[in-house]
Short mmCIF file of C-alpha atoms and ligand atoms in Angstrom, two decimals:
data_model
loop_
_atom_site.label_atom_id
_atom_site.label_comp_id
_atom_site.label_asym_id
_atom_site.label_seq_id
_atom_site.Cartn_x
_atom_site.Cartn_y
_atom_site.Cartn_z
CA VAL A 1 -68.07 -3.51 189.66
CA VAL A 2 -69.45 -6.65 189.41
CA GLU A 3 -67.04 -8.81 186.88
CA LEU A 4 -68.01 -11.73 184.83
CA ASP A 5 -66.17 -14.47 182.83
CA CYS A 6 -66.15 -17.30 182.62
CA LEU A 7 -63.53 -20.42 182.33
CA PRO A 8 -64.23 -24.10 180.17
CA PHE A 9 -62.94 -26.75 181.04
CA GLY A 10 -64.71 -28.47 178.59
CA VAL A 11 -66.16 -26.51 175.45
CA GLY A 12 -67.55 -29.52 173.52
CA HIS A 13 -64.51 -29.60 170.65
CA THR A 14 -65.71 -32.32 168.15
CA ASP A 15 -64.87 -36.03 170.66
CA GLU A 16 -65.16 -33.14 174.64
CA GLY A 17 -67.75 -32.36 176.90
CA VAL A 18 -69.05 -29.89 177.83
CA CYS A 19 -68.35 -27.99 181.21
CA LEU A 20 -67.91 -24.49 181.86
CA LEU A 21 -67.22 -22.07 185.33
CA LEU A 22 -69.30 -18.84 184.96
CA ARG A 23 -68.85 -16.26 187.67
CA LEU A 24 -71.56 -13.73 188.65
CA GLY A 25 -70.18 -11.71 190.96
CA PRO A 26 -68.99 -13.01 194.53
CA TYR A 27 -70.98 -16.47 192.53
CA ARG A 28 -69.59 -19.71 190.52
CA VAL A 29 -71.56 -21.50 188.62
CA LEU A 30 -70.71 -24.80 187.04
CA LEU A 31 -72.15 -25.55 183.86
CA ASP A 32 -72.74 -28.76 182.60
CA CYS A 33 -70.01 -31.50 183.85
CA GLY A 34 -69.34 -34.10 180.41
CA LEU A 35 -66.27 -34.72 181.53
CA LYS A 36 -64.93 -38.71 181.73
CA ASN A 37 -62.41 -36.57 184.46
CA ILE A 38 -63.00 -33.80 186.89
CA ASP A 39 -59.45 -33.37 188.35
CA ALA A 40 -58.97 -30.61 185.81
CA ILE A 41 -62.25 -28.77 187.82
CA MET A 42 -60.99 -29.04 191.58
CA VAL A 43 -59.07 -25.82 191.34
CA LYS A 44 -58.91 -26.03 195.02
CA PRO A 45 -58.21 -29.47 196.47
CA GLY A 46 -60.82 -30.64 198.81
CA GLN A 47 -62.89 -28.26 197.66
CA PRO A 48 -65.96 -28.07 195.47
CA PRO A 49 -65.65 -25.94 192.10
CA ALA A 50 -68.73 -24.19 192.69
CA ASP A 51 -71.64 -22.71 194.46
CA LEU A 52 -73.96 -24.71 191.92
CA VAL A 53 -74.01 -27.05 189.30
CA LEU A 54 -76.34 -26.75 186.57
CA CYS A 55 -77.30 -29.80 184.05
CA SER A 56 -78.69 -28.55 181.47
CA HIS A 57 -79.51 -32.57 179.91
CA ALA A 58 -78.75 -36.27 179.79
CA HIS A 59 -76.42 -36.19 177.38
CA ARG A 60 -73.41 -37.85 177.96
CA ASP A 61 -71.45 -35.09 176.39
CA HIS A 62 -73.20 -33.26 179.28
CA ALA A 63 -73.35 -35.19 182.47
CA GLU A 64 -70.97 -37.47 182.84
CA GLY A 65 -69.47 -36.35 185.10
CA LEU A 66 -72.03 -35.89 187.43
CA LEU A 67 -71.54 -39.11 189.30
CA GLU A 68 -68.05 -38.13 190.35
CA LEU A 69 -68.65 -34.48 191.72
CA ARG A 70 -71.26 -35.64 193.26
CA ARG A 71 -69.22 -38.77 194.94
CA ARG A 72 -66.11 -35.96 195.88
CA PHE A 73 -69.16 -33.36 197.27
CA PRO A 74 -72.07 -34.99 198.90
CA GLN A 75 -73.15 -31.24 199.98
CA LEU A 76 -72.75 -29.63 196.73
CA PRO A 77 -76.25 -28.54 195.01
CA ILE A 78 -76.69 -30.35 191.45
CA TYR A 79 -79.73 -29.33 189.70
CA ALA A 80 -81.31 -30.03 186.58
CA SER A 81 -85.43 -30.42 184.64
CA GLU A 82 -87.12 -32.43 185.84
CA THR A 83 -87.38 -35.06 183.07
CA THR A 84 -83.51 -34.82 183.33
CA THR A 85 -83.03 -36.19 186.37
CA GLN A 86 -85.12 -38.70 185.33
CA LEU A 87 -82.83 -39.44 182.02
CA LEU A 88 -79.32 -39.60 184.11
CA ALA A 89 -79.20 -42.36 184.88
CA LEU A 90 -78.59 -43.99 181.53
CA ASN A 91 -75.18 -42.43 181.45
CA TRP A 92 -74.15 -45.36 184.51
CA PRO A 93 -75.47 -48.62 183.41
CA GLY A 94 -74.99 -50.84 186.63
CA ILE A 95 -74.77 -48.38 189.39
CA ASP A 96 -77.65 -47.82 192.07
CA ALA A 97 -81.25 -46.46 191.05
CA LYS A 98 -81.38 -45.22 194.60
CA PHE A 99 -78.27 -42.97 194.59
CA ILE A 100 -78.36 -41.65 190.77
CA HIS A 101 -81.71 -40.37 191.73
CA HIS A 102 -80.17 -38.38 194.67
CA ILE A 103 -77.29 -36.52 191.95
CA CYS A 104 -79.39 -33.97 191.42
CA GLN A 105 -82.99 -32.05 192.04
CA ALA A 106 -85.58 -31.34 190.15
CA LEU A 107 -86.26 -27.13 189.10
CA PRO A 108 -89.25 -26.61 187.67
CA TRP A 109 -89.62 -24.98 184.28
CA ARG A 110 -89.97 -21.16 183.45
CA THR A 111 -89.87 -20.05 187.24
CA PRO A 112 -86.98 -18.04 188.77
CA VAL A 113 -85.51 -19.44 192.02
CA GLU A 114 -83.12 -17.99 194.16
CA PHE A 115 -79.91 -19.96 194.88
CA CYS A 116 -78.07 -17.38 197.24
CA GLU A 117 -79.29 -13.46 197.59
CA GLY A 118 -79.58 -12.37 194.94
CA LEU A 119 -78.26 -15.37 192.31
CA SER A 120 -81.56 -17.10 190.50
CA ALA A 121 -82.04 -18.98 187.31
CA GLU A 122 -84.77 -20.03 185.58
CA LEU A 123 -85.34 -23.53 183.02
CA ILE A 124 -86.32 -22.99 179.62
CA PRO A 125 -86.97 -25.71 177.10
CA ALA A 126 -84.35 -26.28 174.49
CA GLY A 127 -86.28 -28.31 172.39
CA HIS A 128 -83.62 -31.26 171.10
CA LEU A 129 -83.84 -34.48 173.79
CA PRO A 130 -86.95 -34.52 176.38
CA GLY A 131 -85.91 -31.75 179.54
CA ALA A 132 -83.36 -30.45 177.65
CA SER A 133 -83.45 -26.91 179.38
CA ALA A 134 -81.43 -23.23 178.69
CA PHE A 135 -81.07 -21.66 182.15
CA LEU A 136 -81.51 -18.17 182.01
CA LEU A 137 -79.44 -17.06 185.41
CA THR A 138 -79.86 -13.76 187.07
CA LEU A 139 -77.39 -11.63 189.18
CA ASN A 140 -79.04 -8.68 190.73
CA THR A 141 -77.48 -6.24 192.14
CA PRO A 142 -78.19 -2.49 193.08
CA GLN A 143 -77.31 -1.03 190.90
CA ARG A 144 -78.59 -3.76 187.38
CA ALA A 145 -79.63 -6.94 187.28
CA TYR A 146 -76.87 -8.80 185.38
CA THR A 147 -78.31 -12.03 183.05
CA VAL A 148 -76.66 -14.45 181.11
CA LEU A 149 -78.52 -17.61 178.81
CA TYR A 150 -76.72 -21.09 179.03
CA THR A 151 -78.69 -22.53 175.52
CA GLY A 152 -77.11 -26.05 176.01
CA ASP A 153 -78.28 -28.25 173.61
CA CYS A 154 -80.54 -26.71 171.89
CA PHE A 155 -82.96 -27.01 168.37
CA LEU A 156 -85.30 -24.87 167.22
CA SER A 157 -87.30 -26.69 165.59
CA ASN A 158 -90.43 -29.50 167.24
CA SER A 159 -89.12 -32.99 167.02
CA ARG A 160 -91.60 -35.78 167.27
CA LEU A 161 -90.63 -36.49 170.64
CA VAL A 162 -90.14 -32.89 171.95
CA GLU A 163 -91.03 -29.18 171.09
CA GLY A 164 -88.52 -26.78 169.91
CA PHE A 165 -86.67 -23.92 171.79
CA PRO A 166 -89.86 -21.10 172.45
CA LEU A 167 -87.93 -18.46 171.25
CA ASP A 168 -91.19 -16.19 171.08
CA GLU A 169 -91.29 -16.83 174.61
CA LEU A 170 -87.05 -14.93 174.56
CA ARG A 171 -87.49 -12.56 172.11
CA GLY A 172 -86.19 -9.42 173.19
CA LEU A 173 -84.25 -10.60 175.87
CA ARG A 174 -80.55 -8.88 175.63
CA PRO A 175 -79.20 -10.87 177.97
CA ASP A 176 -75.36 -9.23 179.21
CA VAL A 177 -73.66 -12.65 177.65
CA LEU A 178 -74.93 -15.27 175.87
CA ILE A 179 -73.54 -19.14 175.98
CA VAL A 180 -74.57 -20.55 172.73
CA GLU A 181 -73.80 -23.99 170.39
CA GLY A 182 -72.73 -24.51 167.36
CA THR A 183 -72.62 -27.70 166.19
CA TYR A 184 -73.14 -27.80 163.27
CA GLY A 185 -71.32 -23.93 162.50
CA THR A 186 -73.12 -22.04 159.22
CA ALA A 187 -74.49 -25.25 157.11
CA ARG A 188 -78.04 -24.80 156.10
CA HIS A 189 -80.47 -27.82 155.88
CA PRO A 190 -83.40 -28.15 154.81
CA ARG A 191 -86.83 -28.26 156.94
CA ARG A 192 -86.53 -31.48 159.33
CA ARG A 193 -89.95 -32.77 158.15
CA GLN A 194 -88.34 -33.49 154.70
CA GLN A 195 -84.44 -34.82 156.35
CA GLU A 196 -87.49 -37.39 157.58
CA ASN A 197 -89.21 -38.39 154.25
CA ARG A 198 -85.73 -38.43 152.80
CA LEU A 199 -85.02 -41.04 155.30
CA ALA A 200 -88.17 -42.95 155.51
CA GLY A 201 -87.89 -43.20 151.33
CA ARG A 202 -84.33 -44.40 151.62
CA ILE A 203 -85.00 -46.72 154.22
CA ILE A 204 -88.51 -48.46 152.14
CA THR A 205 -86.35 -48.25 148.88
CA ALA A 206 -83.98 -50.91 150.62
CA LEU A 207 -86.55 -52.65 152.38
CA ASP A 208 -88.53 -53.60 148.89
CA ARG A 209 -85.17 -54.94 147.78
CA GLY A 210 -85.24 -57.71 150.52
CA GLN A 211 -82.31 -55.18 152.25
CA SER A 212 -82.80 -55.19 156.05
CA VAL A 213 -81.91 -51.97 158.41
CA LEU A 214 -79.75 -51.23 160.82
CA LEU A 215 -80.12 -48.04 162.09
CA PRO A 216 -77.22 -47.43 165.33
CA ALA A 217 -78.43 -44.79 167.59
CA PRO A 218 -77.13 -42.94 170.83
CA ALA A 219 -79.04 -44.14 173.49
CA LEU A 220 -80.95 -41.63 174.26
CA GLY A 221 -82.75 -38.68 171.39
CA LEU A 222 -82.23 -40.07 167.73
CA GLY A 223 -82.45 -43.61 168.63
CA GLN A 224 -86.32 -43.18 169.94
CA GLU A 225 -87.36 -40.31 167.26
CA LEU A 226 -86.41 -43.30 164.47
CA LEU A 227 -88.52 -45.17 166.70
CA MET A 228 -90.99 -43.17 166.51
CA LEU A 229 -90.23 -42.40 162.63
CA LEU A 230 -91.19 -45.54 162.22
CA ARG A 231 -93.82 -45.37 163.78
CA SER A 232 -95.73 -42.94 162.65
CA HIS A 233 -94.83 -41.77 159.01
CA HIS A 234 -97.32 -42.90 157.00
CA GLN A 235 -94.73 -44.77 154.69
CA PHE A 236 -94.83 -47.46 157.42
CA THR A 237 -97.89 -47.16 159.19
CA GLY A 238 -99.85 -50.45 158.65
CA ARG A 239 -97.32 -52.18 156.89
CA ASP A 240 -95.89 -55.81 157.88
CA LEU A 241 -92.79 -54.95 158.86
CA ASP A 242 -90.95 -56.14 162.08
CA ILE A 243 -88.44 -53.15 163.68
CA TRP A 244 -86.06 -54.38 166.38
CA VAL A 245 -84.16 -52.50 169.08
CA ASP A 246 -81.08 -53.57 170.78
CA GLY A 247 -79.04 -52.33 173.53
CA ASP A 248 -78.59 -49.16 175.49
CA VAL A 249 -81.65 -48.10 172.40
CA ALA A 250 -83.88 -50.22 174.24
CA GLN A 251 -83.44 -48.87 178.04
CA GLY A 252 -83.51 -45.33 176.49
CA CYS A 253 -87.35 -46.38 175.17
CA ASP A 254 -88.00 -47.89 178.82
CA ALA A 255 -87.05 -44.08 180.14
CA TYR A 256 -89.02 -42.72 177.95
CA LEU A 257 -92.05 -44.53 179.04
CA GLU A 258 -91.30 -42.71 182.40
CA ILE A 259 -91.43 -39.55 181.21
CA LEU A 260 -94.63 -40.32 179.23
CA PRO A 261 -96.50 -37.24 181.10
CA HIS A 262 -93.45 -34.83 180.01
CA LEU A 263 -93.65 -35.60 176.78
CA PRO A 264 -95.71 -33.46 174.02
CA THR A 265 -99.44 -33.79 173.79
CA SER A 266 -99.73 -35.38 170.61
CA VAL A 267 -97.12 -38.00 171.63
CA GLN A 268 -99.45 -38.99 175.10
CA ASN A 269 -102.55 -39.14 172.67
CA PHE A 270 -100.51 -41.25 170.21
CA ALA A 271 -99.44 -43.31 173.67
CA GLN A 272 -103.80 -43.89 174.53
CA HIS A 273 -104.57 -45.71 171.20
CA GLN A 274 -101.69 -47.81 171.27
CA PRO A 275 -98.13 -48.68 173.01
CA LEU A 276 -95.49 -46.18 172.04
CA PHE A 277 -92.95 -48.49 171.20
CA TRP A 278 -93.42 -51.93 172.37
CA ASP A 279 -96.06 -53.84 170.17
CA ASP A 280 -96.95 -57.00 169.05
CA ARG A 281 -99.36 -56.24 167.70
CA VAL A 282 -99.78 -53.13 165.48
CA ARG A 283 -97.66 -52.39 162.01
CA PRO A 284 -94.84 -52.52 162.20
CA ARG A 285 -93.88 -54.20 164.74
CA VAL A 286 -91.74 -54.12 167.37
CA HIS A 287 -89.54 -55.88 169.46
CA ARG A 288 -86.78 -55.51 172.18
CA LEU A 289 -84.37 -58.14 170.44
CA ALA A 290 -82.88 -59.59 173.93
CA ASP A 291 -86.22 -60.37 174.56
CA ARG A 292 -86.97 -62.42 171.29
CA ARG A 293 -83.07 -63.59 169.71
CA GLN A 294 -84.88 -66.80 168.59
CA ARG A 295 -87.52 -65.45 166.29
CA PHE A 296 -85.70 -62.62 165.39
CA CYS A 297 -83.14 -65.50 164.18
CA ARG A 298 -85.89 -67.90 162.46
CA GLU A 299 -86.86 -64.43 160.20
CA THR A 300 -86.63 -64.47 156.88
CA SER A 301 -88.14 -60.73 156.01
CA PRO A 302 -86.17 -58.13 155.66
CA CYS A 303 -86.28 -56.45 158.60
CA VAL A 304 -84.99 -53.24 161.00
CA VAL A 305 -82.70 -53.03 163.49
CA LEU A 306 -82.07 -49.92 166.14
CA THR A 307 -79.09 -49.87 168.27
CA ASP A 308 -75.71 -48.62 169.49
CA LEU A 309 -73.23 -46.63 167.36
CA ASN A 310 -70.72 -49.09 168.29
CA SER A 311 -72.40 -52.24 168.11
CA SER A 312 -71.21 -54.22 164.58
CA LEU A 313 -73.11 -55.74 161.60
CA GLU A 314 -71.90 -59.34 162.49
CA GLN A 315 -74.19 -59.89 165.19
CA TYR A 316 -77.77 -59.17 163.25
CA GLN A 317 -76.62 -60.98 160.28
CA THR A 318 -78.84 -64.09 159.77
CA PRO A 319 -78.34 -66.82 156.68
CA GLU A 320 -81.64 -65.24 155.42
CA ARG A 321 -80.93 -62.49 156.21
CA GLN A 322 -77.56 -60.89 154.55
CA HIS A 323 -78.26 -57.67 152.75
CA TRP A 324 -77.88 -55.29 154.90
CA LEU A 325 -78.29 -51.02 154.25
CA VAL A 326 -76.24 -49.77 157.63
CA LEU A 327 -77.24 -45.95 158.26
CA ARG A 328 -75.50 -44.32 160.33
CA PRO A 329 -76.15 -40.53 161.14
CA GLN A 330 -74.82 -37.31 160.25
CA LEU A 331 -74.62 -36.36 163.85
CA ASN A 332 -72.27 -33.20 164.14
CA SER A 333 -71.04 -31.02 160.57
CA TRP A 334 -67.53 -32.66 159.83
CA GLN A 335 -68.34 -36.19 160.28
CA ALA A 336 -67.25 -37.14 156.91
CA GLU A 337 -69.06 -40.00 154.77
CA ASN A 338 -67.04 -42.87 156.46
CA SER A 339 -67.19 -47.05 156.47
CA ASP A 340 -65.75 -48.77 159.11
CA LEU A 341 -66.98 -52.01 157.16
CA SER A 342 -67.05 -54.66 154.23
CA ASP A 343 -66.81 -53.80 151.02
CA GLN A 344 -70.09 -55.95 150.39
CA VAL A 345 -72.24 -53.78 153.39
CA GLN A 346 -73.33 -50.77 151.57
CA SER A 347 -73.03 -48.05 154.33
CA GLU A 348 -74.32 -44.06 153.53
CA LEU A 349 -74.80 -41.34 155.83
CA TYR A 350 -78.36 -40.02 156.38
CA LEU A 351 -79.58 -36.54 158.44
CA LEU A 352 -81.33 -35.75 161.10
CA ALA A 353 -80.31 -32.39 162.77
CA ASP A 354 -81.05 -31.91 166.40
CA HIS A 355 -79.00 -28.78 167.05
CA CYS A 356 -80.00 -26.30 165.28
CA ASP A 357 -78.54 -24.99 161.72
CA GLY A 358 -76.53 -21.86 161.01
CA MET A 359 -79.70 -20.01 159.95
CA ALA A 360 -81.21 -20.96 162.88
CA THR A 361 -78.31 -19.98 164.88
CA ALA A 362 -78.10 -16.61 163.73
CA GLN A 363 -82.21 -16.15 164.13
CA LEU A 364 -81.75 -17.47 167.70
CA ILE A 365 -79.11 -14.77 168.38
CA HIS A 366 -80.67 -11.92 166.28
CA ASN A 367 -83.82 -12.11 168.41
CA LEU A 368 -82.29 -12.21 172.14
CA ARG A 369 -80.04 -9.50 171.20
CA PRO A 370 -77.04 -10.35 174.04
CA GLN A 371 -73.92 -7.93 174.34
CA HIS A 372 -71.19 -11.16 175.04
CA VAL A 373 -72.14 -14.34 172.54
CA ILE A 374 -69.96 -17.26 173.45
CA PHE A 375 -69.66 -20.34 171.23
CA VAL A 376 -69.53 -23.76 172.05
CA HIS A 377 -70.03 -27.68 171.18
CA GLY A 378 -68.95 -27.81 167.63
CA SER A 379 -66.06 -28.25 165.93
CA PRO A 380 -63.23 -25.52 166.12
CA ALA A 381 -63.14 -24.58 162.57
CA TYR A 382 -67.38 -24.91 163.03
CA LEU A 383 -67.33 -22.64 165.13
CA ALA A 384 -65.23 -19.77 164.17
CA ASP A 385 -67.55 -19.74 161.21
CA LEU A 386 -69.95 -18.48 163.18
CA THR A 387 -67.96 -15.75 164.35
CA SER A 388 -66.48 -14.56 161.19
CA MET A 389 -69.93 -14.04 160.34
CA GLU A 390 -69.98 -10.47 159.19
CA GLU A 391 -74.12 -10.11 160.47
CA LEU A 392 -72.70 -10.80 163.97
CA TYR A 393 -69.54 -9.32 164.99
CA SER A 394 -70.68 -6.12 163.78
CA ARG A 395 -73.06 -6.62 165.77
CA TYR A 396 -72.17 -8.35 169.00
CA HIS A 397 -68.92 -9.00 171.29
CA LEU A 398 -67.97 -12.94 170.24
CA HIS A 399 -65.92 -15.34 171.70
CA LEU A 400 -63.72 -18.63 170.16
CA PRO A 401 -63.62 -20.07 174.64
CA GLN A 402 -59.96 -23.18 174.49
CA VAL A 403 -59.51 -25.26 177.33
CA GLY A 404 -58.20 -23.28 180.48
CA HIS A 405 -58.30 -19.83 178.71
CA ARG A 406 -60.88 -18.04 180.86
CA VAL A 407 -63.16 -15.45 178.82
CA GLU A 408 -63.10 -11.72 180.13
CA LEU A 409 -66.88 -10.30 179.89
CA PRO A 410 -66.64 -6.68 180.80
CA ILE A 411 -70.52 -5.59 180.45
CA GLY A 412 -71.32 -1.87 178.73
CA GLN A 413 -68.17 -0.69 178.81
CA THR A 414 -65.99 -1.94 176.12
CA PHE A 415 -67.82 -2.45 173.03
CA LEU A 416 -70.84 0.01 171.79
CA GLN A 417 -72.98 -1.77 170.74
CA PRO A 418 -74.36 -0.43 166.96
CA LEU A 419 -78.31 0.37 166.88
CA ALA A 420 -81.52 -1.30 165.99
CA PRO A 421 -81.40 -1.43 162.18
CA ASP A 422 -84.58 0.17 161.57
CA ARG A 423 -84.69 2.26 164.18
CA LEU A 424 -87.22 5.08 164.30
CA TYR A 425 -86.98 8.93 165.62
CA GLU A 426 -90.21 10.79 166.12
CA GLY A 427 -89.96 14.39 165.79
CA GLU A 428 -92.13 17.43 165.36
CA LEU A 429 -92.58 20.33 162.53
CA ALA A 430 -93.31 23.99 162.38
CA GLU A 431 -94.72 26.44 159.88
CA LEU A 432 -92.80 29.37 160.79
CA GLU A 433 -93.99 32.46 158.51
CA SER A 434 -91.59 32.07 156.12
CA VAL A 435 -89.63 28.43 157.25
CA VAL A 436 -90.09 25.20 158.13
CA SER A 437 -88.96 24.10 161.67
CA LEU A 438 -88.31 20.32 161.61
CA THR A 439 -87.50 19.33 165.76
CA LEU A 440 -85.67 15.48 166.49
CA PRO A 441 -84.88 14.14 168.94
CA GLN A 442 -81.18 14.63 170.55
CA SER A 443 -80.35 10.92 170.91
CA LEU A 444 -80.44 10.71 166.58
CA THR A 445 -76.86 12.17 167.29
CA ALA A 446 -75.95 9.34 168.97
CA ASP A 447 -75.06 7.98 165.99
CA PRO A 448 -71.72 7.30 163.95
CA ARG A 449 -73.04 8.59 161.06
CA TRP A 450 -74.14 11.78 162.39
CA ARG A 451 -71.21 13.31 162.53
CA ASN A 452 -71.21 13.39 159.02
CA PHE A 453 -74.80 13.84 158.25
CA ALA A 454 -74.24 16.96 160.35
CA ASP A 455 -70.50 18.37 158.99
CA THR A 456 -71.35 21.75 157.23
CA GLY A 457 -74.78 21.95 159.12
CA LEU A 458 -76.78 21.90 156.16
CA VAL A 459 -79.47 20.37 154.76
CA GLU A 460 -80.95 18.67 151.35
CA ALA A 461 -84.69 17.77 151.58
CA ARG A 462 -86.56 16.38 148.40
CA TRP A 463 -89.79 14.50 148.05
CA GLN A 464 -89.86 10.70 147.78
CA GLY A 465 -93.02 9.91 146.42
CA GLU A 466 -94.87 11.13 149.72
CA GLU A 467 -92.32 10.71 151.69
CA LEU A 468 -89.23 13.73 152.57
CA VAL A 469 -85.82 12.70 152.23
CA LEU A 470 -83.25 14.36 153.90
CA ARG A 471 -79.51 14.31 153.41
CA GLY A 472 -76.69 15.96 154.57
CA VAL A 473 -74.57 18.09 152.71
CA PRO A 474 -71.31 17.23 152.77
CA GLN A 475 -68.06 20.24 152.45
CA TRP A 476 -67.04 19.32 149.51
CA GLU A 477 -69.81 19.22 147.94
CA MET A 478 -70.96 23.08 149.77
CA LEU A 479 -67.67 24.37 147.81
CA ASN A 480 -68.41 22.58 144.53
CA GLN A 481 -71.86 24.23 144.68
CA THR A 482 -72.76 27.06 146.10
CA PRO A 483 -71.37 30.13 143.28
CA ASP A 484 -69.78 32.23 145.62
CA LEU A 485 -68.21 29.56 147.79
CA ALA A 486 -66.74 28.55 144.09
CA ARG A 487 -64.90 31.61 143.58
CA ILE A 488 -62.80 31.47 146.60
CA ARG A 489 -62.70 27.43 146.71
CA ASP A 490 -58.90 28.04 145.45
CA ARG A 491 -58.03 30.26 148.32
CA ALA A 492 -57.24 29.32 152.03
CA CYS A 493 -60.57 30.31 154.08
CA CYS A 494 -62.38 29.16 156.07
CA ALA A 495 -64.72 27.52 153.75
CA THR A 496 -61.73 25.55 152.81
CA CYS A 497 -60.07 24.55 155.94
CA HIS A 498 -60.36 21.00 157.43
CA TYR A 499 -61.90 21.94 160.68
CA PHE A 500 -64.32 24.08 159.55
CA ARG A 501 -68.16 22.59 160.28
CA GLY A 502 -71.30 23.99 161.12
CA GLN A 503 -70.34 26.76 159.75
CA HIS A 504 -68.18 27.10 162.98
CA CYS A 505 -64.58 26.89 163.88
CA ARG A 506 -63.82 23.15 165.24
CA ASN A 507 -60.50 23.42 165.51
CA PRO A 508 -58.83 23.42 169.02
CA VAL A 509 -55.52 25.31 168.48
CA SER A 510 -57.79 27.98 166.57
CA PRO A 511 -58.51 31.33 168.36
CA LEU A 512 -61.54 31.12 166.34
CA TYR A 513 -61.90 27.37 168.17
CA GLU A 514 -65.81 27.26 168.69
CA LEU A 515 -67.17 30.48 167.07
CA LYS A 516 -69.39 30.97 163.86
CA VAL A 517 -66.89 32.45 161.11
CA THR A 518 -68.18 33.46 157.49
CA PRO A 519 -66.63 30.88 154.99
CA ASP A 520 -64.06 33.24 153.58
CA GLY A 521 -62.63 34.33 156.97
CA PHE A 522 -59.11 33.04 158.59
CA CYS A 523 -56.34 32.13 161.14
CA PRO A 524 -53.04 30.53 161.71
CA SER A 525 -53.48 27.75 161.99
CA TYR A 526 -55.62 26.85 158.43
CA GLN A 527 -55.18 23.40 157.61
CA LYS A 528 -56.13 22.27 153.36
CA ILE A 529 -59.22 20.19 153.44
CA GLU A 530 -58.34 16.88 151.70
CA VAL A 531 -60.80 16.25 149.14
CA SER A 532 -61.89 12.60 148.23
CA HIS A 533 -64.67 12.58 145.99
ZN1 ZN B 601 -77.29 -33.12 173.69
ZN1 ZN B 602 -74.52 -32.76 173.77
#
């Protein structure tokens, strides 16, 4: 028997990163390494923690520990998509780029690669961030194949600079295990386009009132999405406006220019007619603040500044530009409306989501139909909201892992997966001399409802429009309705016995067990039926 389990070193609750050790039979695969300190994963001193490492995308909470891992184990293979290998360096400013480039080996999209005998992985674009990938791991054994899909951070919708997770390609995959992120829990979001319009409208209103707008953003992903939104949204194109980009967000923009051939075609087309980001000519203009600080300080008209999440506003306030609106991204669902700034500064939260909302997460799971689902990445309360959704827990084996606690993933035996709700059974009709017989496949009896349906062995048919509806007649109803049975309903006889089903005795201790009996029969093992209706 092949054993599957998952030992989490980081499950992405609130501030911690993601790092999961997946065991597939004889192999151990480390999924992401978003830990600041990797001591915890050194289970055996001096020995690599896994046979290989897969990095889903370049965000810090998934990649931070990779550099240290590479230093300690130069031979340990680490893999990611080509785009991710290019974006990773931003996590370690000041480290020699040559060294960074050797951290990770690039794998192609949608092509299973065999790492060890029987163990392969396929990369599927996951939306969320350019290069972000889901991993479909397969372990082939003589008996069967075992499959695990790890989504990393994923987003079903298209954003401006990355296409959404191609759910169509994976519909009906039925992996044994799905490891999925649940950042936003069961929250419901408006469509991405609506979120964009709302934000664009808010920025325009502020500018029209003479306020400048500060947009603190993570260095990779949201920063460039915001810039692209400002560059291409109809409310901004042609507008006489200067957008200033500062801090790591500017480095992030440079990194995006390097991966331009991997960005969506629409973006590449855009970039053929005008620069993607740095542009002095086409309105709205975009400048790197570090290069033009003097000009930035000279100007007086309201502007937009994009900078790092933890930057303070003071460094951008000039005598001419005193009125600011700070727009902070709602990066997760537990983040409350907050303001660490003074009362004079207006600060608001906005939503421009790059993770699935609750509806999309459920949709993803229903389309894949896994046996086990492991939820990571999000506040424990929001992840628990997902595991308490009836539509999920009634169909799949759900897990909410804790750091350091192994999640066992038994395949097949322990959880009877309910049948798809709209399953159809094909049968055959035969018109005989005095009756009609209907034959249905035996697989019908595997449904837990079959026992009730077949309780008495009698069915009732009635027309519903052009369709014929079948219904099993329960024992209690039979007693009430059949005239000659009604006579004996108060007597102690087979007809009123708990074990009388389908005209047979089903009482293992009765001498009549499994024999066809008449309703007015009797034996010493008689037990009165409980009529609850
Ligand atoms: Zn991410
Ligand atoms: Zn993440």
